[in-house]
Amino acid sequence: MKTEGYAPKILVFSTDKISDPGIDQAGLRKLHYSPKVYVISLPCSSGVKPRWIMKAFEEGFDGVFIAADGHECSYSPKCAEYTNNIIVEAQRLMKERNINTKRIRMAAICSVCAEPFVNHMGTFSKILSELGSVKNEIASNS
Amino acid sequence: MKQRIGVYICHCGGNISDYVDVEQLSKLIANEDNVVISKDVMFACSDSNQKEMIQDIQEKQLDAIVVASCSPKLHTHTFRNVALRAGINPYNYVQVNVREQCSWAHSDTPLDATVKAYGLVRAGINRVAYSEALENIEIEAQKAVAVIGAGVAGMRAAIELARLGNSVYLIEKEEQVGGRVAQSGKLFMTGEDGKTLTQRLLNEVKSLSQINLFTKATLEKVSGSIGNFTIDVNVDGNLLKLNVGAVLVTTGFDFYQPTKNEYGFGQTQRVITLQEFNQLIENNTTELIIEGRPVKNIAYIYCVGNRQSKGPNRYCSRFCCTAAIHSSVRVHERFNGVKAFHFYRDIRTYGKQELLYRQSSLNGDVYLKFEEKEPPIIEVENGYPVVKVKDYLTSKKEIALKADLVVLVTGMVARSDSNQISEKLKIPIGNDKFFNEIHPKLRPVETVINGVYIGGACQGPKNISESVQSALAGVAKINALLQKGKIALEPIVARVNAEACLWCGKCAEVCEYDAIKPLEMNGKMVAQVNIATCKGCGICAPVCPSDAIEIAEYSNQGIESMIAGFAAEAEIKQSETQHEEETEPTHVGMKEYPEEWNKILSCFNGEPLTIPQISDKSALAKELITYHLMTMNRYGIVEPAGLNDDESYNMYKPKKQ
C-alpha cells in the first residue's frame, strides 16, 4: 500500500488556549511542516466528537491528530482520560469501517510546544505515507 | 444559512502575500457560492480597511464575514466589533488563520501554501454559512464579595474591595486574623513586626462599615453561580446565609512539617524548623539559649520538603532562602559570637532580597553547597547534632560540623483543608495540591469557576508582597466584574436538543461545574444547562449517546462543513509573484499603497527623516511607523539614509523608483 512521494493529509484538532498557540508558534518561527496539515481549534480536546473524526476520513484525510491539553487543561483534571476515551470510541468506529487505527494519534501539545508539534507531524506523516491513501483503504475494504 | 458573505484576505504587508498568492485566492473565492464580495487587502486590521468593511456590509447587505489573516488570538475582537458597528451579529464572523498556520509555516513551499490557504478560506466560508446570531448572556450581579481567609492577603483585598464600594464578607476559620504573618517576627524589608502589621490591617478592616468580619467561621455549602452565589457559613455554631456576586479565596498555606528522623528531626531538641527558630529568636533577648546552654554554632539546612525530584513537592517555595538568611542576619544583630553555616542547594534571594544575602556574607556566614542526591546527614552525638556533608564548592570535600542547633529551612505546602474548600467551591487542585488558576501567565487569579478567584499563597508559594499583589489582582478583576451590577457572559455554552435527549446523565457526570441537571419537560427527563456556570468546554458533547448536546459555535454542521471545506480543491496556478523564502520581493502586490504608507511618504520633502520626525509630521505612533517602514523598506519604497546628526536615530528617505 506504500505510495512513493505521497503526502498524506492530516486533520489536527487543537485547543484555543493551549495547543493552538503552540502550533501558531511553529509558524511564527517558520518551523516548516507539511502543508497538508489542517487545524480546527476547539475549546478543549475532550470536546472532539468521534463523528467528526470519521467525517475527516470520509473527506479524504489520511490521519487525524488530537493535540491534547493533557495535564494543562484548565477545564478538567480528567481531560487526558476523556480525550483517550474519544480516541477509543473513534478507533471502534474505524475498525467497523476497516480503517487502520494507526491513522489516529493523540499527544499533549502545550502553548510553547512548537518543535514537538512539528516533530509529531513529521513522524505521523511518515506513518501515514507507509499506510498510503485512506481513500484507497476505504475503497479496497468496501 | 448565511447567503451574503463577504471575504477579506489580508496581505499583512507581505507576511502572507509573500508566500500565498492572495490575489489569485481572492479571485477564486469570489466564485464560491454565497460569496457576495471577495477582496484582498493590505492590512485587514487597519482603520481604513475596517471602515471599508463596514461600508461593504451595509451597502451590499452582507449577513456574514470571513477575514483570512493572522491568528484569531490577535484580532477576533477587532473584527467582531467591525461586525457589530456594521449592524450584523459579531458571531456571524469567522477568522481564518492564513499567517501563523499557513504562509509562515509553509514559506518554503509557496504554491502548497496557496493551495492550503484556499482550503482554509473555504472552510471558513462553510463555517460562517452555518454560524448563528448569538447574544451575550447578561445576568444580574450582587455587589458583594466573600473573601475566604483573613490573612494579610485576605484583609488587604477586603479593604480595597470595600473602598471600591463593594460589601465584603471576610470569613476566617481561626479565632484570630492575620494567618501566618501574625505569627512572624520582624519582616524583611520594612522591619515591621508581623503582629503589628496584621493588627494595623485589622484596625482598618474594623473601621470600614462595608466589611463584615466573621472569625471561627467555616464554609458549609456554596450554591448558585457568578453574580449570585449563596454561601452557608457556620460562625461559631450559628448558620448564616450570604448572598454574593463573587468569591476570593485567600486561604494561604501550611508549613512543611519534617517527618520523624528527617535530617535528625525529632531525635534531639536541637533540630528545629525555621518557624520554631524564629520563635526562639523572639523569646531570647541577650543570648540564644537552648536546653539551658548558649547557642554558638547554627547549621541551616535548606530546601527541606521542597524541590523533591521524586517526592510530591517538586516546586521551590521562593520565600524560604530569604526567610532563613533574614533570620541569620537578625541573630547577628541581636546576639554576639554566633556562627552561621548555611547548607544550601541554590540560593534564591531574587530581586532586592539579594541585599540580605550580601549582608549575611559580610557577617561572615559560611555557605556550603550540596546536591539533592547527596544531602547532609545528621548524626546525634552526646545530644548534639553533627552535620556531615560533601561540599560541592570545594570538590565535594567531606565536612563534619558539630552544631549547637540545626535549623531546617522548610518550605510551603498546600493547606491540609484545601480539599474541603475545593469540594465546596469546585475549584480544581493541581498535582502540587495548591489551587489551580486558569492560566499561570495570562489568567493568573481566575479559576475555571466563573466568579471564583484565588489570591495569595493558596495558589502556590509566594512571599508576603507577592501574595498581596495577587490578591489585589483578584480585587481588580472582581470589581470590574461587579461594578455595573450586571455581568455579560460569552454565549459559547452547551445547549441541549430536548427531543433527542434521553437523560442518561453521562453529560452531567463529566461536567466539572455542575452545569447540567435533569429537568422534566413534556413528561420526560431531559438535560438542562445552567448557562451561567457552563464554561463551554464541550466535554459533555462526545459522551452523549444520542448526540443531543453541543456547544454554540461548535455544532456538527459547522465543524463538519469546515472539514469538507478543507478537502475542497481548486486549480491553483504557480504565481510569478510568489518566491521562495530568503529571496527579495520583486513588487508590491497592491495597486495602491495603504493609507498609512501614503501618510508616511507625504512627510518627506527631499530630506531624510527619523522615525520621531515622521511621527511628528504624520501624527502616527512611532511603533506603527517602525512597523510600516520595515515593510516599505523591504518593498523598495523607502531606504535607510544613515544616522541623524547626534547619531541617536536611523534616518529614512523615499527610494527613487
Short mmCIF file of N, CA and C in Angstrom, two decimals, chain A residues 9 11 13 16-18 20-21 23-24 26-28 30-35 37-44 46-52 55-56 59 61 71-72 74-78 82 86 111, chain B residues 19 71 73 97 100-101 104-109 112-113 115-116 119-120 127 438-439 443 448 509-510 512-513 535-539 541-542 547 549-550 554-556 559-560 562-564 566-567 581:
data_model
loop_
_atom_site.label_atom_id
_atom_site.label_comp_id
_atom_site.label_asym_id
_atom_site.label_seq_id
_atom_site.Cartn_x
_atom_site.Cartn_y
_atom_site.Cartn_z
N LYS A 9 -2.69 13.72 4.02
CA LYS A 9 -3.44 14.86 4.52
C LYS A 9 -3.81 14.59 5.98
N LEU A 11 -5.70 16.01 9.57
CA LEU A 11 -6.55 16.97 10.27
C LEU A 11 -6.14 16.98 11.74
N PHE A 13 -6.98 18.42 15.52
CA PHE A 13 -7.88 19.12 16.44
C PHE A 13 -7.00 19.72 17.55
N ASP A 16 -8.01 26.07 21.81
CA ASP A 16 -7.83 27.53 21.71
C ASP A 16 -6.70 28.07 22.58
N LYS A 17 -6.67 27.60 23.82
CA LYS A 17 -5.77 28.26 24.79
C LYS A 17 -4.45 27.55 24.96
N ILE A 18 -4.38 26.27 24.67
CA ILE A 18 -3.15 25.52 24.98
C ILE A 18 -2.39 25.11 23.71
N ASP A 20 -3.20 25.33 20.36
CA ASP A 20 -3.21 26.19 19.17
C ASP A 20 -2.11 27.26 19.24
N PRO A 21 -1.89 27.91 20.40
CA PRO A 21 -0.75 28.85 20.46
C PRO A 21 0.59 28.17 20.17
N ILE A 23 0.99 25.66 18.08
CA ILE A 23 1.03 25.46 16.61
C ILE A 23 1.30 26.81 15.92
N ASP A 24 0.67 27.87 16.45
CA ASP A 24 0.95 29.22 15.92
C ASP A 24 2.44 29.54 16.03
N ALA A 26 4.93 27.55 15.97
CA ALA A 26 5.70 26.83 14.95
C ALA A 26 5.76 27.67 13.67
N GLY A 27 4.60 28.27 13.30
CA GLY A 27 4.57 29.13 12.12
C GLY A 27 5.39 30.38 12.32
N LEU A 28 5.21 30.98 13.48
CA LEU A 28 5.95 32.22 13.79
C LEU A 28 7.45 32.01 13.65
N LYS A 30 8.75 29.85 11.75
CA LYS A 30 8.97 29.24 10.43
C LYS A 30 9.59 27.84 10.54
N LEU A 31 9.06 27.08 11.50
CA LEU A 31 9.44 25.67 11.59
C LEU A 31 8.51 24.93 10.64
N HIS A 32 9.00 24.55 9.52
CA HIS A 32 8.12 24.04 8.48
C HIS A 32 7.61 22.63 8.78
N TYR A 33 6.37 22.42 8.44
CA TYR A 33 5.79 21.07 8.48
C TYR A 33 4.93 20.92 7.23
N SER A 34 4.33 19.77 7.06
CA SER A 34 3.63 19.51 5.81
C SER A 34 2.47 20.49 5.58
N PRO A 35 2.38 21.07 4.37
CA PRO A 35 1.24 21.96 4.08
C PRO A 35 -0.07 21.20 3.94
N VAL A 37 -1.32 19.70 6.39
CA VAL A 37 -1.84 19.66 7.76
C VAL A 37 -2.84 20.80 7.96
N TYR A 38 -4.04 20.49 8.35
CA TYR A 38 -5.10 21.48 8.57
C TYR A 38 -5.53 21.41 10.04
N VAL A 39 -5.85 22.56 10.59
CA VAL A 39 -6.13 22.60 12.04
C VAL A 39 -7.53 23.16 12.31
N ILE A 40 -8.25 22.48 13.19
CA ILE A 40 -9.51 23.02 13.72
C ILE A 40 -9.30 23.21 15.22
N SER A 41 -9.55 24.41 15.69
CA SER A 41 -9.34 24.72 17.10
C SER A 41 -10.66 24.66 17.87
N LEU A 42 -10.62 23.97 19.00
CA LEU A 42 -11.80 23.81 19.86
C LEU A 42 -11.46 24.32 21.26
N PRO A 43 -12.46 24.49 22.12
CA PRO A 43 -12.11 24.91 23.49
C PRO A 43 -11.28 23.85 24.23
N CYS A 44 -11.63 22.55 24.06
CA CYS A 44 -10.96 21.51 24.84
C CYS A 44 -10.87 20.23 23.99
N SER A 46 -11.16 17.33 24.91
CA SER A 46 -12.18 16.35 25.31
C SER A 46 -13.53 16.64 24.67
N GLY A 47 -13.59 17.67 23.83
CA GLY A 47 -14.85 18.01 23.15
C GLY A 47 -14.89 17.55 21.71
N VAL A 48 -13.87 16.78 21.27
CA VAL A 48 -13.87 16.29 19.88
C VAL A 48 -14.87 15.13 19.77
N LYS A 49 -15.77 15.23 18.82
CA LYS A 49 -16.75 14.15 18.66
C LYS A 49 -16.18 13.08 17.71
N PRO A 50 -16.32 11.82 18.06
CA PRO A 50 -15.84 10.76 17.16
C PRO A 50 -16.43 10.88 15.75
N ARG A 51 -17.65 11.39 15.62
CA ARG A 51 -18.23 11.50 14.28
C ARG A 51 -17.47 12.51 13.43
N TRP A 52 -16.85 13.53 14.07
CA TRP A 52 -16.05 14.49 13.31
C TRP A 52 -14.78 13.80 12.79
N LYS A 55 -15.82 11.82 9.90
CA LYS A 55 -16.10 12.71 8.77
C LYS A 55 -14.78 13.06 8.06
N ALA A 56 -13.73 13.25 8.85
CA ALA A 56 -12.43 13.60 8.26
C ALA A 56 -11.95 12.48 7.33
N GLU A 59 -13.84 12.48 4.17
CA GLU A 59 -13.47 13.58 3.27
C GLU A 59 -12.05 13.42 2.72
N PHE A 61 -9.12 12.78 4.54
CA PHE A 61 -7.97 12.99 5.41
C PHE A 61 -7.36 11.62 5.76
N HIS A 71 -2.35 17.49 31.00
CA HIS A 71 -2.48 17.98 32.38
C HIS A 71 -2.64 19.49 32.46
N GLU A 72 -2.37 20.19 31.36
CA GLU A 72 -2.50 21.65 31.39
C GLU A 72 -3.95 22.10 31.22
N SER A 74 -7.41 23.45 31.50
CA SER A 74 -7.98 24.26 32.58
C SER A 74 -9.43 23.90 32.84
N TYR A 75 -9.99 22.98 32.06
CA TYR A 75 -11.40 22.64 32.24
C TYR A 75 -11.61 21.42 33.14
N SER A 76 -10.75 20.43 32.95
CA SER A 76 -10.97 19.20 33.73
C SER A 76 -9.65 18.50 34.01
N PRO A 77 -9.44 18.07 35.26
CA PRO A 77 -8.22 17.31 35.55
C PRO A 77 -8.22 15.94 34.87
N LYS A 78 -9.42 15.53 34.38
CA LYS A 78 -9.51 14.23 33.73
C LYS A 78 -9.47 14.35 32.21
N TYR A 82 -10.54 11.64 29.30
CA TYR A 82 -11.70 11.82 28.43
C TYR A 82 -11.30 11.82 26.96
N ILE A 86 -12.34 9.24 23.78
CA ILE A 86 -12.81 9.63 22.44
C ILE A 86 -12.03 8.86 21.37
N SER A 111 1.40 25.23 25.05
CA SER A 111 1.35 26.52 24.35
C SER A 111 2.71 26.96 23.80
N TYR B 19 4.10 34.67 0.33
CA TYR B 19 4.12 33.20 0.16
C TYR B 19 2.80 32.64 -0.37
N SER B 71 -3.52 34.97 13.30
CA SER B 71 -4.15 34.06 14.25
C SER B 71 -5.39 34.71 14.88
N LYS B 73 -6.26 34.64 17.71
CA LYS B 73 -5.93 35.15 19.05
C LYS B 73 -5.64 36.64 19.02
N ASN B 97 -6.96 31.58 9.94
CA ASN B 97 -5.53 31.82 10.20
C ASN B 97 -4.71 31.41 8.97
N GLU B 100 0.07 32.48 10.67
CA GLU B 100 0.84 31.57 11.52
C GLU B 100 0.73 30.11 11.07
N GLN B 101 -0.48 29.71 10.61
CA GLN B 101 -0.67 28.30 10.27
C GLN B 101 -0.67 28.05 8.77
N TRP B 104 3.49 31.50 6.99
CA TRP B 104 4.76 31.38 7.72
C TRP B 104 5.18 29.92 7.88
N ALA B 105 4.20 29.06 8.15
CA ALA B 105 4.55 27.65 8.37
C ALA B 105 5.01 26.98 7.07
N HIS B 106 4.56 27.50 5.92
CA HIS B 106 4.89 26.86 4.64
C HIS B 106 5.58 27.85 3.70
N SER B 107 6.37 28.73 4.28
CA SER B 107 7.06 29.73 3.46
C SER B 107 8.06 29.07 2.51
N ASP B 108 8.38 27.80 2.76
CA ASP B 108 9.32 27.09 1.87
C ASP B 108 8.62 26.52 0.64
N THR B 109 7.29 26.47 0.68
CA THR B 109 6.56 25.91 -0.47
C THR B 109 5.35 26.80 -0.80
N ASP B 112 2.14 25.30 -2.44
CA ASP B 112 1.38 24.48 -1.50
C ASP B 112 0.69 25.35 -0.44
N ALA B 113 1.36 26.43 -0.07
CA ALA B 113 0.76 27.34 0.91
C ALA B 113 -0.52 27.96 0.35
N VAL B 115 -2.43 26.61 -2.01
CA VAL B 115 -3.44 25.54 -2.08
C VAL B 115 -4.08 25.35 -0.70
N LYS B 116 -3.24 25.35 0.33
CA LYS B 116 -3.77 25.17 1.68
C LYS B 116 -4.66 26.35 2.07
N GLY B 119 -8.12 26.01 0.89
CA GLY B 119 -8.91 25.10 1.74
C GLY B 119 -9.32 25.76 3.04
N LEU B 120 -8.39 26.51 3.62
CA LEU B 120 -8.69 27.17 4.90
C LEU B 120 -9.82 28.19 4.74
N ARG B 127 -18.09 27.45 7.45
CA ARG B 127 -18.41 27.58 8.87
C ARG B 127 -19.29 28.80 9.12
N ILE B 438 -6.64 29.53 35.92
CA ILE B 438 -6.95 29.12 34.54
C ILE B 438 -5.67 29.03 33.74
N HIS B 439 -4.85 30.06 33.83
CA HIS B 439 -3.60 30.07 33.08
C HIS B 439 -2.56 30.80 33.92
N ARG B 443 -4.04 34.30 32.86
CA ARG B 443 -5.21 34.49 33.73
C ARG B 443 -4.87 33.95 35.12
N VAL B 448 -11.42 28.17 36.97
CA VAL B 448 -12.35 27.73 35.93
C VAL B 448 -13.79 27.98 36.33
N GLU B 509 -22.26 13.76 34.46
CA GLU B 509 -21.15 13.08 35.13
C GLU B 509 -19.80 13.69 34.79
N VAL B 510 -19.61 14.09 33.54
CA VAL B 510 -18.29 14.61 33.15
C VAL B 510 -18.16 16.13 33.35
N GLU B 512 -17.49 19.31 35.13
CA GLU B 512 -16.78 19.67 36.36
C GLU B 512 -17.49 20.79 37.12
N TYR B 513 -18.46 21.43 36.47
CA TYR B 513 -19.02 22.68 37.02
C TYR B 513 -20.46 22.56 37.48
N LYS B 535 -18.97 26.43 31.07
CA LYS B 535 -17.76 27.07 30.58
C LYS B 535 -17.59 26.89 29.07
N GLY B 536 -18.48 26.16 28.45
CA GLY B 536 -18.37 25.97 27.01
C GLY B 536 -17.21 25.10 26.58
N CYS B 537 -16.77 24.19 27.47
CA CYS B 537 -15.60 23.36 27.14
C CYS B 537 -15.96 22.27 26.14
N GLY B 538 -17.22 21.82 26.16
CA GLY B 538 -17.66 20.80 25.21
C GLY B 538 -17.40 19.38 25.63
N ILE B 539 -16.92 19.17 26.86
CA ILE B 539 -16.61 17.80 27.31
C ILE B 539 -17.88 16.93 27.34
N ALA B 541 -20.27 16.95 25.18
CA ALA B 541 -20.83 16.62 23.87
C ALA B 541 -20.46 15.21 23.38
N PRO B 542 -19.19 14.81 23.40
CA PRO B 542 -18.87 13.49 22.83
C PRO B 542 -19.43 12.32 23.64
N ASP B 547 -26.27 12.08 20.83
CA ASP B 547 -25.76 13.28 20.16
C ASP B 547 -26.72 14.47 20.33
N ILE B 549 -26.38 16.99 22.60
CA ILE B 549 -25.82 18.19 23.24
C ILE B 549 -24.65 18.71 22.41
N GLU B 550 -24.58 20.01 22.27
CA GLU B 550 -23.48 20.61 21.51
C GLU B 550 -23.19 22.00 22.05
N TYR B 554 -19.82 25.43 17.82
CA TYR B 554 -19.12 24.17 17.51
C TYR B 554 -20.16 23.10 17.21
N SER B 555 -21.11 23.44 16.36
CA SER B 555 -22.16 22.49 16.01
C SER B 555 -21.59 21.44 15.06
N ASN B 556 -22.30 20.33 14.94
CA ASN B 556 -21.88 19.30 13.97
C ASN B 556 -21.81 19.88 12.57
N ILE B 559 -18.67 22.24 12.21
CA ILE B 559 -17.37 21.57 12.17
C ILE B 559 -17.27 20.66 10.93
N GLU B 560 -18.34 19.94 10.65
CA GLU B 560 -18.26 19.01 9.51
C GLU B 560 -18.20 19.76 8.19
N MET B 562 -16.66 22.57 7.88
CA MET B 562 -15.26 23.00 7.82
C MET B 562 -14.38 21.90 7.24
N ILE B 563 -14.61 20.67 7.74
CA ILE B 563 -13.79 19.54 7.27
C ILE B 563 -13.97 19.36 5.76
N ALA B 564 -15.22 19.51 5.32
CA ALA B 564 -15.47 19.40 3.88
C ALA B 564 -14.78 20.54 3.13
N PHE B 566 -11.98 22.10 3.97
CA PHE B 566 -10.54 21.81 3.87
C PHE B 566 -10.25 20.89 2.68
N ALA B 567 -11.20 19.96 2.47
CA ALA B 567 -10.98 18.96 1.43
C ALA B 567 -11.22 19.52 0.02
N GLU B 581 11.50 31.34 0.05
CA GLU B 581 11.96 32.06 1.22
C GLU B 581 13.38 32.56 1.00
#
